[in-house]
Short mmCIF file of C-alpha atoms in Angstrom, two decimals:
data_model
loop_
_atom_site.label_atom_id
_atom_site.label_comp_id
_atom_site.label_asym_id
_atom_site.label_seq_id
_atom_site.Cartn_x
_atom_site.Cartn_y
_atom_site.Cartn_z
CA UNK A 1 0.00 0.00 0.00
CA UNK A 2 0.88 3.34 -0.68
CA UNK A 3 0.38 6.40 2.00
CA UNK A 4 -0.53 10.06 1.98
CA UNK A 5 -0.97 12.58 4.40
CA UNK A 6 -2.90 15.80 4.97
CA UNK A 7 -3.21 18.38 8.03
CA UNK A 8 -6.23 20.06 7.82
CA UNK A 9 -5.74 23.44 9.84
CA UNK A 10 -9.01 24.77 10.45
CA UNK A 11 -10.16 27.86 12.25
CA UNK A 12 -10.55 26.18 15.86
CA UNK A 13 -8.20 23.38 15.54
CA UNK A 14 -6.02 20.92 13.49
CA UNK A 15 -6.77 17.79 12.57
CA UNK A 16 -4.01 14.91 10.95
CA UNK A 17 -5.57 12.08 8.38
CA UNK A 18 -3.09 9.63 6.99
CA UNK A 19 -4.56 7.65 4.14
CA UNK A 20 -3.92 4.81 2.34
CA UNK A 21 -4.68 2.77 -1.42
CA UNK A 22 -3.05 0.16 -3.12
CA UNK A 23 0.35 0.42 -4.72
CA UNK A 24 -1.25 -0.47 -8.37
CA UNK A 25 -3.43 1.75 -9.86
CA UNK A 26 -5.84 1.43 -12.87
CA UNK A 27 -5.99 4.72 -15.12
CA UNK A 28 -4.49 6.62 -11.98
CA UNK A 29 -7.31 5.60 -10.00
CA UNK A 30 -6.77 3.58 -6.53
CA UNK A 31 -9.25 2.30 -4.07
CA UNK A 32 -8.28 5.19 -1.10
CA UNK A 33 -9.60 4.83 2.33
CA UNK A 34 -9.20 6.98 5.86
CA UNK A 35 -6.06 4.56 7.33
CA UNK A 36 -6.66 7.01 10.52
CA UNK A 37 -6.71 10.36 11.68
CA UNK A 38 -5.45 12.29 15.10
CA UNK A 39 -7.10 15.40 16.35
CA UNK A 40 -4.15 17.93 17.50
CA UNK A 41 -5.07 19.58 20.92
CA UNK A 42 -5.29 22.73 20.75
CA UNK A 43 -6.40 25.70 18.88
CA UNK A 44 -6.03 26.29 15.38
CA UNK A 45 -3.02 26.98 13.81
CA UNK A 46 -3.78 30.71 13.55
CA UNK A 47 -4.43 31.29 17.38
CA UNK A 48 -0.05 30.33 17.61
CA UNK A 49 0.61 33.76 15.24
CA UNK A 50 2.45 34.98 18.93
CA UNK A 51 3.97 31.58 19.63
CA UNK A 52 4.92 29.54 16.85
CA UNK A 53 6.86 26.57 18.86
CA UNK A 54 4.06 26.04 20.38
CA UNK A 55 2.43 24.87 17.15
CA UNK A 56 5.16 22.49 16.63
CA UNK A 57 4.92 21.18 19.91
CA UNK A 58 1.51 21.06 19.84
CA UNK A 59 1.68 18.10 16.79
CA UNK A 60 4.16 16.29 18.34
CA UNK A 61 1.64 13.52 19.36
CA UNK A 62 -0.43 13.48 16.24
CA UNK A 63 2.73 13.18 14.59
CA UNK A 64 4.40 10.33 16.22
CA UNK A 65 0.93 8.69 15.68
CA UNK A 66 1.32 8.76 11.97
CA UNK A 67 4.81 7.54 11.83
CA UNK A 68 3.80 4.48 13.82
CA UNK A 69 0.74 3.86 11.11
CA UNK A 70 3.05 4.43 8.28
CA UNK A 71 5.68 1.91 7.41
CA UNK A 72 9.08 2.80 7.96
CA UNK A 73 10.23 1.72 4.54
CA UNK A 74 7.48 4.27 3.06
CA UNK A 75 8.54 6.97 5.21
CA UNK A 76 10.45 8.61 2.23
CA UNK A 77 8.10 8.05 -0.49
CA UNK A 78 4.64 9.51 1.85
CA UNK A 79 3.69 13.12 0.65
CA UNK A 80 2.58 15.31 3.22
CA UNK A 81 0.20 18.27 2.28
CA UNK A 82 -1.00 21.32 4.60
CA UNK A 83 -3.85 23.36 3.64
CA UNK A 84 -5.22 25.83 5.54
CA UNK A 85 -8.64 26.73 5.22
CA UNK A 86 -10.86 30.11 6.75
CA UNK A 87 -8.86 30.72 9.62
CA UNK A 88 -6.22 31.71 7.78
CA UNK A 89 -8.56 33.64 5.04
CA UNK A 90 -9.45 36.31 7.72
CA UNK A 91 -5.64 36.91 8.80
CA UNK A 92 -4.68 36.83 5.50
CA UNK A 93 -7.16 39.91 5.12
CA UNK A 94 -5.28 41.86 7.59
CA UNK A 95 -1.86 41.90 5.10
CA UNK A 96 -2.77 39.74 1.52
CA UNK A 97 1.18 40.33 0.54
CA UNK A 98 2.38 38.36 3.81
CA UNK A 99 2.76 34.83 2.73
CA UNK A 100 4.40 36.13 -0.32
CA UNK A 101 7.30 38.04 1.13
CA UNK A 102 7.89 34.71 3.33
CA UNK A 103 11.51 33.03 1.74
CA UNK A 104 9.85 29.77 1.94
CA UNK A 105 8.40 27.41 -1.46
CA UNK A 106 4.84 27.33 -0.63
CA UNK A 107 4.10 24.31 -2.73
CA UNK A 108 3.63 22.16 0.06
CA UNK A 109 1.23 24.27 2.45
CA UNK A 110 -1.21 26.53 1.27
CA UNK A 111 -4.48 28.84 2.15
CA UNK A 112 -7.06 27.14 0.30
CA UNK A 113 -9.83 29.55 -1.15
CA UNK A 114 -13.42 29.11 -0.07
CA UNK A 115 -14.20 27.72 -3.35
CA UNK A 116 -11.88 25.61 -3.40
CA UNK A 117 -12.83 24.10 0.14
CA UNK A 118 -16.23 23.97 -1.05
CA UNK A 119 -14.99 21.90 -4.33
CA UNK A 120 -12.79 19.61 -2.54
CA UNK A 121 -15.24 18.51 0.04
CA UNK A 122 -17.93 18.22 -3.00
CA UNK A 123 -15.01 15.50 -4.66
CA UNK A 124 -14.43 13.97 -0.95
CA UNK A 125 -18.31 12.96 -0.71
CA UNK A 126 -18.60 12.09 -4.27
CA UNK A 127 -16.10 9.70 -4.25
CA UNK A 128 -16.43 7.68 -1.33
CA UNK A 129 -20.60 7.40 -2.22
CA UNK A 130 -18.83 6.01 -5.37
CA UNK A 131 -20.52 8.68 -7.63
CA UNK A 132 -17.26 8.96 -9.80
CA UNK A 133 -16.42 5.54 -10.26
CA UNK A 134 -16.41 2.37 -8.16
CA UNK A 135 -15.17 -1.20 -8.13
CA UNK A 136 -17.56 -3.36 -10.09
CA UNK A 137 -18.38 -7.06 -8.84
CA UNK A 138 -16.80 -8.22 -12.22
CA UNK A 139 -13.46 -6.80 -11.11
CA UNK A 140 -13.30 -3.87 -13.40
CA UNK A 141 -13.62 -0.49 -12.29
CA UNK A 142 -17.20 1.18 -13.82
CA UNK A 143 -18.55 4.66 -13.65
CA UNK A 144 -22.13 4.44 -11.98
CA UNK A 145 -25.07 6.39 -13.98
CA UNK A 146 -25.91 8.34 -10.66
CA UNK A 147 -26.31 12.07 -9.84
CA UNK A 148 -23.60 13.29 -7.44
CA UNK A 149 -24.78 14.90 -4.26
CA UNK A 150 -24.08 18.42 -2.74
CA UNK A 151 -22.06 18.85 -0.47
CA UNK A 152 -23.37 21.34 3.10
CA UNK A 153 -19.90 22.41 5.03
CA UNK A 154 -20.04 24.03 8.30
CA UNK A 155 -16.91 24.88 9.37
CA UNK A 156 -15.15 27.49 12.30
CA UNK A 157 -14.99 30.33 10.18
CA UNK A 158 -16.97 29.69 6.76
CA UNK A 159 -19.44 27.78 5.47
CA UNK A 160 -19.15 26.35 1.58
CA UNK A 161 -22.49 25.36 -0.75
CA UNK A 162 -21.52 22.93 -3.46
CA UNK A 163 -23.70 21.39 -5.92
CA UNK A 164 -24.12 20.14 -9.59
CA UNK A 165 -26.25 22.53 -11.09
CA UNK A 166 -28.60 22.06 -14.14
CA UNK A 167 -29.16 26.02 -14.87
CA UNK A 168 -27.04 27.26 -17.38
CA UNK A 169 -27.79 30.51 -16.19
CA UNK A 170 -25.79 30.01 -12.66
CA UNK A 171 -22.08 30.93 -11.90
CA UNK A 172 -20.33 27.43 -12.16
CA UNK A 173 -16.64 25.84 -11.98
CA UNK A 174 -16.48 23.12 -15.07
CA UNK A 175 -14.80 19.95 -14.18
CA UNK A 176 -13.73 17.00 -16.20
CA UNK A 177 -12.98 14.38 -13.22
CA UNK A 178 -13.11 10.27 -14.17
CA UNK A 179 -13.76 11.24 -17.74
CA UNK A 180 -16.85 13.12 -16.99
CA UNK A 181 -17.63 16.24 -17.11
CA UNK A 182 -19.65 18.12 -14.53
CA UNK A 183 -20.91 22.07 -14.13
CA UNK A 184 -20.73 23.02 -10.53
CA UNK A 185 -21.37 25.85 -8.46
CA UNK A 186 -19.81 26.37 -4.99
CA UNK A 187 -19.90 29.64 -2.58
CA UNK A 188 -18.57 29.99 1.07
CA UNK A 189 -19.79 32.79 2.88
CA UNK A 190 -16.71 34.00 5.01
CA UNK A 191 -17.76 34.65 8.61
CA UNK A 192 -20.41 32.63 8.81
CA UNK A 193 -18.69 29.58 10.02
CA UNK A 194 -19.85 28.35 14.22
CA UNK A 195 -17.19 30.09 15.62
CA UNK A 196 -17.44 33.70 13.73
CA UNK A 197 -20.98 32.98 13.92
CA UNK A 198 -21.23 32.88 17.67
CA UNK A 199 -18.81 35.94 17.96
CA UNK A 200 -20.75 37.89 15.71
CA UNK A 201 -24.25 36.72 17.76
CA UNK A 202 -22.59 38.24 21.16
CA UNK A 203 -20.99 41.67 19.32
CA UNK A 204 -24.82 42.18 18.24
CA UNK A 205 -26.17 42.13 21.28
CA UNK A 206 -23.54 44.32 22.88
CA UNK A 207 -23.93 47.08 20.63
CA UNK A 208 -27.39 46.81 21.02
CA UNK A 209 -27.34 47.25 24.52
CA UNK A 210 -24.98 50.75 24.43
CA UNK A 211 -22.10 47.83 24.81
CA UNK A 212 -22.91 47.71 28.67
CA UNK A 213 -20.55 45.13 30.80
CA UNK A 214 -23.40 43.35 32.34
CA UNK A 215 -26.41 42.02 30.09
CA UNK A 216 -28.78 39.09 29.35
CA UNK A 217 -28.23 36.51 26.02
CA UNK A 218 -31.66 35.11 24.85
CA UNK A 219 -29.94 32.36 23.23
CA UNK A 220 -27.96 30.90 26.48
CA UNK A 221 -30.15 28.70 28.74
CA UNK A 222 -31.32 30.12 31.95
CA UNK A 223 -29.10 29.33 34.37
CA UNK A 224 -26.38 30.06 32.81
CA UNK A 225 -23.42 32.88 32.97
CA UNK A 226 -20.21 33.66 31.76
CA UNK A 227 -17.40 36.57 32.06
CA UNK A 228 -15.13 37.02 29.19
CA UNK A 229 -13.04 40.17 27.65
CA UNK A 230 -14.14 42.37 25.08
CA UNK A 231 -11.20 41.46 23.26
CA UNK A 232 -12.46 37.49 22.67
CA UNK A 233 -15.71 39.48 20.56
CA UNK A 234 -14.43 42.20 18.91
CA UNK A 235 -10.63 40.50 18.37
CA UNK A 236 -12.05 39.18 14.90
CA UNK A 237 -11.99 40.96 11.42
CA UNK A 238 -15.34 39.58 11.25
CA UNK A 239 -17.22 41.22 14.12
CA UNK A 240 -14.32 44.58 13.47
CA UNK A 241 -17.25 46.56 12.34
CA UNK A 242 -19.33 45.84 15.49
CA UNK A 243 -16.19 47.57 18.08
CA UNK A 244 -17.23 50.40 20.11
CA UNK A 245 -15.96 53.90 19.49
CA UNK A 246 -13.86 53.24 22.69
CA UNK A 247 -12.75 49.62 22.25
CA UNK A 248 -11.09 48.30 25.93
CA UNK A 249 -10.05 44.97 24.51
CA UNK A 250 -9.32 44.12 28.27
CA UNK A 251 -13.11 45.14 29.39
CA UNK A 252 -14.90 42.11 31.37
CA UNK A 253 -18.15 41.50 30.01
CA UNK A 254 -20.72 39.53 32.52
CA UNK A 255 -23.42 38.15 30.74
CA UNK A 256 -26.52 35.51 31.89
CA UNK A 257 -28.60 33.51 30.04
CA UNK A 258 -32.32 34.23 29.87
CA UNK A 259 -33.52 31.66 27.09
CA UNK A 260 -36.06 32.81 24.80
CA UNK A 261 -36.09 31.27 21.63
CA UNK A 262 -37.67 33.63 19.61
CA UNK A 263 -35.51 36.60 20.70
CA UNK A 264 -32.22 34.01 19.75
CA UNK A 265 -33.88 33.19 16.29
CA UNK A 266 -34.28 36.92 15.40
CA UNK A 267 -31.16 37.13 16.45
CA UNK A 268 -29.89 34.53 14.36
CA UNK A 269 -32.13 35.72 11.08
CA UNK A 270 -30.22 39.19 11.65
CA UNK A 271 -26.92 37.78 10.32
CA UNK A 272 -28.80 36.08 7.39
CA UNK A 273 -30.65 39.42 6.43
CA UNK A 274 -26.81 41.48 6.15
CA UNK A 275 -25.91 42.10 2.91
CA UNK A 276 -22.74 40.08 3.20
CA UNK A 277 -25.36 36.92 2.85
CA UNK A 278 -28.11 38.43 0.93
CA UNK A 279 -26.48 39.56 -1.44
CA UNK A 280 -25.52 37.26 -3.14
CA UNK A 281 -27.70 34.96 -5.68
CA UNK A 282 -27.39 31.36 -5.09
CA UNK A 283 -29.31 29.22 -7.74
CA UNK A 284 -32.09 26.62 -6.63
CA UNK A 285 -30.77 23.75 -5.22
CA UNK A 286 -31.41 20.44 -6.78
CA UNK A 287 -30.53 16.43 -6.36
CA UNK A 288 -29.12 15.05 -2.68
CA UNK A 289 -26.65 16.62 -0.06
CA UNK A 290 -24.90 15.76 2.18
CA UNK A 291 -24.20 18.15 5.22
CA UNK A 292 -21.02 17.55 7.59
CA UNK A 293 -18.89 18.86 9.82
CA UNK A 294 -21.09 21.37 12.03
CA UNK A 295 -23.76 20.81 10.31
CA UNK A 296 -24.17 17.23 11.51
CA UNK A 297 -22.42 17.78 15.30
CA UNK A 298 -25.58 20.32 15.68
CA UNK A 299 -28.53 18.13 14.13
CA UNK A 300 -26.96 14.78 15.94
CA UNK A 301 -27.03 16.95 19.38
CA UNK A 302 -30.77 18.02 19.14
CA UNK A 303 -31.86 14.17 17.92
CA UNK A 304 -30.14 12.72 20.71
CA UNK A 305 -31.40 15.57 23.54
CA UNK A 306 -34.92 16.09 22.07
CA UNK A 307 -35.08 12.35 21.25
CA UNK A 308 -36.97 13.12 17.76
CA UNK A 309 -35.93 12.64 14.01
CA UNK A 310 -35.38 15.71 12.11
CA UNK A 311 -36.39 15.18 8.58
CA UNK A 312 -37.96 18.70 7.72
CA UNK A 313 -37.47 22.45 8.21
CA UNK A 314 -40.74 22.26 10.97
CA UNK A 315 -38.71 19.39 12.66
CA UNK A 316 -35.53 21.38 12.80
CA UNK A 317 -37.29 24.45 14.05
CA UNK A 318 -39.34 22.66 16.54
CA UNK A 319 -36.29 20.64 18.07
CA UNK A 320 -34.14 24.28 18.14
CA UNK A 321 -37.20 25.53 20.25
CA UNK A 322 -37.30 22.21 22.43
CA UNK A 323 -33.58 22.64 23.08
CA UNK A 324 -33.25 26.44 23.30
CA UNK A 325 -36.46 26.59 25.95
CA UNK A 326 -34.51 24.08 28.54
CA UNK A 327 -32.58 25.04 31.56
CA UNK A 328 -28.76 24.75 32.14
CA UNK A 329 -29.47 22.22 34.72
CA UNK A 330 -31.24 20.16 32.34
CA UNK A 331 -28.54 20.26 29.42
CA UNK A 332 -26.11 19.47 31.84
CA UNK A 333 -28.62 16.43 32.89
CA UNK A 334 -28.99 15.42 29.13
CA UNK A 335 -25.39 15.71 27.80
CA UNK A 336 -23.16 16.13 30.82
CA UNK A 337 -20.14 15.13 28.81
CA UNK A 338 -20.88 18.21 26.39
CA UNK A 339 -20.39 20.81 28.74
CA UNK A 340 -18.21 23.05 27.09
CA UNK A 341 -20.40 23.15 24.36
CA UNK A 342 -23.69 23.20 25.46
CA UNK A 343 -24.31 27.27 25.95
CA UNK A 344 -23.88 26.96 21.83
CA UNK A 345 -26.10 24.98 20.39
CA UNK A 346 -29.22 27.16 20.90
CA UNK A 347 -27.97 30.03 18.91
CA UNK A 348 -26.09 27.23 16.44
CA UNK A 349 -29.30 24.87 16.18
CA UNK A 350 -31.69 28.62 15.18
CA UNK A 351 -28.62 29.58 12.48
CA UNK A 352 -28.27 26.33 11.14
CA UNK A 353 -32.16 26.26 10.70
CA UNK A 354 -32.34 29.55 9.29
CA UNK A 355 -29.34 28.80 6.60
CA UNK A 356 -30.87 25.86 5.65
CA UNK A 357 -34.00 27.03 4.60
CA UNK A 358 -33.87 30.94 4.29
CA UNK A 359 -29.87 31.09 3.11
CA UNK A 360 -29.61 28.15 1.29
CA UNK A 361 -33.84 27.52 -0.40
CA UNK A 362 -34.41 23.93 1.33
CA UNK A 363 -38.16 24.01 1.77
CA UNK A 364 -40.28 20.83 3.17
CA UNK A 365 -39.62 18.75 -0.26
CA UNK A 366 -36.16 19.34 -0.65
CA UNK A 367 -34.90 18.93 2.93
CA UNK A 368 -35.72 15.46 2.95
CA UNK A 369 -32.59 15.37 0.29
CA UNK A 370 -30.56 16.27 2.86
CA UNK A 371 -28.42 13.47 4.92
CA UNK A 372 -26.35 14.79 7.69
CA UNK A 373 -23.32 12.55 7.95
CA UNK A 374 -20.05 12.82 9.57
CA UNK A 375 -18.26 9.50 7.50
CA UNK A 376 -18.67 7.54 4.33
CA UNK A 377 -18.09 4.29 5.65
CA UNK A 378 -14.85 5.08 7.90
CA UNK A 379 -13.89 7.87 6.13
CA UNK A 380 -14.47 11.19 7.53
CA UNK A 381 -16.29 13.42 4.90
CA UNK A 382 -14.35 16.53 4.97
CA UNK A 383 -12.11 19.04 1.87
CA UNK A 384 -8.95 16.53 3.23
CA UNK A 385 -9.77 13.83 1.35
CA UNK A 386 -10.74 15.86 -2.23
CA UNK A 387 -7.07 17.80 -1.43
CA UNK A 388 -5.09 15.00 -1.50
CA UNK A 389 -6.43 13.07 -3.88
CA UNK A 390 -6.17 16.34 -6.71
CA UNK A 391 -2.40 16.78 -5.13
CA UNK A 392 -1.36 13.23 -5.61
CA UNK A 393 -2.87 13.31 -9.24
CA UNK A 394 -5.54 10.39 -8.24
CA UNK A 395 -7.76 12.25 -9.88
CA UNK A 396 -7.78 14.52 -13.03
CA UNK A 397 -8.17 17.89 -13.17
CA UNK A 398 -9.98 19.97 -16.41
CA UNK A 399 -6.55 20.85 -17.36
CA UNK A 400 -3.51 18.08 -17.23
CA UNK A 401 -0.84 19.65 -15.15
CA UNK A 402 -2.99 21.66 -13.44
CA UNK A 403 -3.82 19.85 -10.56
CA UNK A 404 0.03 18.76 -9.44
CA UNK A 405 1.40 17.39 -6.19
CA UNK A 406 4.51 18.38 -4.31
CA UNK A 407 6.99 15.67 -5.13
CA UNK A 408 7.10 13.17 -2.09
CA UNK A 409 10.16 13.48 0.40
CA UNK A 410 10.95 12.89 3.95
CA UNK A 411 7.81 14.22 5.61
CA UNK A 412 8.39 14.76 9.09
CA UNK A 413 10.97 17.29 8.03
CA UNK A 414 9.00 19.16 5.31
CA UNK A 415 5.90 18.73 8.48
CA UNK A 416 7.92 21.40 10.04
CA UNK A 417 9.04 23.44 7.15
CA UNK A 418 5.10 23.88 6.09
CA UNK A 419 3.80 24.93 9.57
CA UNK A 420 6.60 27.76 9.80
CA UNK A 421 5.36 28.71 6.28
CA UNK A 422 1.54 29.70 7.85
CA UNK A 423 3.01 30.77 10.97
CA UNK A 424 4.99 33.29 9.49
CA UNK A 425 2.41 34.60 7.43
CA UNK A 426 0.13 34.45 11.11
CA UNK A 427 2.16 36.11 12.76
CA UNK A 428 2.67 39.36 10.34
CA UNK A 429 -1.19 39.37 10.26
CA UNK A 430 -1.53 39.34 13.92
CA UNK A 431 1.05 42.19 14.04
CA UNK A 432 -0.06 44.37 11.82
CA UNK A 433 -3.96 43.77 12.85
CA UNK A 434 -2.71 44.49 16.91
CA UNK A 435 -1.24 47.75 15.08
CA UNK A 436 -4.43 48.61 13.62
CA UNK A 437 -6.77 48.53 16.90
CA UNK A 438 -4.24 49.37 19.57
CA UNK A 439 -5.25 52.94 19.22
CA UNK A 440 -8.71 52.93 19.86
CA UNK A 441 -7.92 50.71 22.70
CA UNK A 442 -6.67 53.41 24.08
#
């Protein structure tokens, strides 16, 4: 068997998958499967911009994880790729010439556009539901006469909308992938991943309340309350335009919970009713999807709490309301194990509803289209996968040569060549974007 490897450094944290496919190939095309994958601890590779050893350190496990899955004798040979993904995007906004003026090849590690995120998790669930091609029972490889599925992505930062789209009429990306050509359109709507999401949420109602210190949130569960800095709102480009006049970064915020869950879902609609979302035309969406990532963590949480299926838009919405109507005391009763998280999914479970059907068109026909998956199998559905398989040329691009990978070498040493390449380009961000709001911290 042969080997690959891809970190995927997200917004909130970094994960490690190390796959795997036979040696032989038919028309470049191998049989490749998740071997495993290692979640770093920590946060995302972004958040070490004033540290960057730390970042190092921090994959020291996940690394010595994949050189014990990895053969020794295909150490040499295993390509390792880094792609960065939204995170990244909004420091890069801060200083666009930064990675640029770094002395390093960036060949190996690189920022990945929202489209392309969108694109490469489209290829990752389209090929492991064997919609490109698949193993007959004959033993020749055939190409299935199915429609491909969109793919839903809900990531820290961004989410991505990718689909095959009939309308000639619609902005679309032509691919030629397996010998057939497809037309399809992808978007990702920067800040509007969970995490920006959630940031943005709390810098609404601060400014709406004169940006006093101590406040109610109608989308935390009664019960509840938290302190935190102004700096850990307003420390985002995405919620920059929500600052005070005078920003204290250092300013302790006390804020309860009072949970109303029609307050947190006009709350929630707000975000979807700023131009930044609509305005922009997205065509009708069409065929199956599949939605990952947060998309599934949130709609797994409220079937498990609420014990009910959601299979339409009025299941969705009445499961948000369930769960955004219950107490801290009974979260913590439900999912004790989930504390960390459970404040969130309230003000997650009303956005995801709203982008759904108001953002994204799915009505009460359409939704039921919609399976929310985290694997294929044992693979995780995710951009890694489509990444990898376009850099190791597993799978043809519109254009030969386009699509090339880094030529394979010693990976643990290129490992840290390729995080000092984003960390560099972090850090110059997070300098000149401290630069920027240190005076009206002042």
């Amino acid at each position: 068997a042969k080997y690959g490897i891809v970190l995927d450094a997200g917004s909130s944290h970094t994960a490690l998958f190390v796959y795997q496919w036979p040696a032989d190939k038919e028309n470049e095309t191998g049989i490749v499967s998740q071997h495993s994958m290692c979640d770093v601890q920590g946060g995302g590779i972004s958040s070490y911009a004033d540290n960057p050893p730390a970042a190092g350190s921090s994959l020291k496990a996940c690394l010595d994880q994949a050189k014990a899955a990895v053969p020794a004798e295909r150490h040499a040979e295993t390509p390792l790729h880094l792609g960065a993904t939204a995170g990244m995007r909004l420091l890069n906004l801060t200083d666009p010439g930064a990675t640029q003026r770094t002395p390093f090849d960036f060949r190996g590690a690189r920022i990945l556009s929202g489209e392309e995120e969108g694109l490469f998790g489209w290829v990752t669930a389209n090929y492991l539901m064997e919609n490109f091609v698949k193993y007959g029972w004959v033993g020749r490889w055939v190409r299935p006469k199915r429609a491909t599925a969109g793919a839903l992505d809900l990531g820290g930062a961004s989410t991505q909308i990718t689909f095959e789209t009939p309308d000639p009429a619609a902005p679309a990306v032509p691919l030629r992938l397996y010998g057939q050509r497809f037309r399809v359109f992808t978007h990702s709507f920067l800040c509007f991943g969970r995490d920006q999401v959630l940031k943005r949420l709390l810098g609404h109602l601060l400014k709406a309340s004169s940006f006093r210190l101590a406040l109610s949130n109608p989308c935390w569960p009664r019960g509840f309350s938290r302190s935190f800095p102004m700096e850990s709102v307003f420390g985002s480009p995405c919620t920059a335009p929500l600052r005070p006049p005078n920003y204290f970064p250092s300013a302790l915020v006390n804020m309860s919970g009072s949970g109303n869950a029609g307050q947190c879902r006009e709350q929630a609609a707000r975000l979807l009713a700023s131009q930044d979302f609509a305005g922009t035309a997205l065509p009708n969406v069409t065929g199956r999807f599949i939605a990952f990532s947060a998309f599934f963590y949130t709609v797994d949480f409220l079937q498990s709490v609420t014990k009910r299926r959601v299979a339409s838009p009025k299941d969705l919405e009445d499961a948000t309301e369930e769960i955004c109507n219950m107490t801290w005391a009974q979260l913590l009763h439900a999912e004790p194990r989930m504390e960390r998280f459970l404040p969130d999914y309230c003000p997650m479970a009303n956005f995801v509803s709203l982008l759904l059907t108001r953002g994204y068109g799915f009505d009460e026909t359409t939704f039921l289209d919609i399976a929310f998956q985290k694997k294929a199998g044992e693979t995780s559905i995710g951009w890694a996968l489509g990444f990898m398989l376009n850099l190791t040329n597993m799978i043809p691009a519109e254009e030969a040569g386009s699509w090339r990978a880094t030529a394979p070498g010693p990976w643990v040493g290129l490992l840290l060549l390729l995080v000092a390449i984003l960390l560099v380009a972090a850090a110059a961000s997070a300098c000149l974007l401290r630069g920027r709001t240190t005076p009206g911290a002042l």
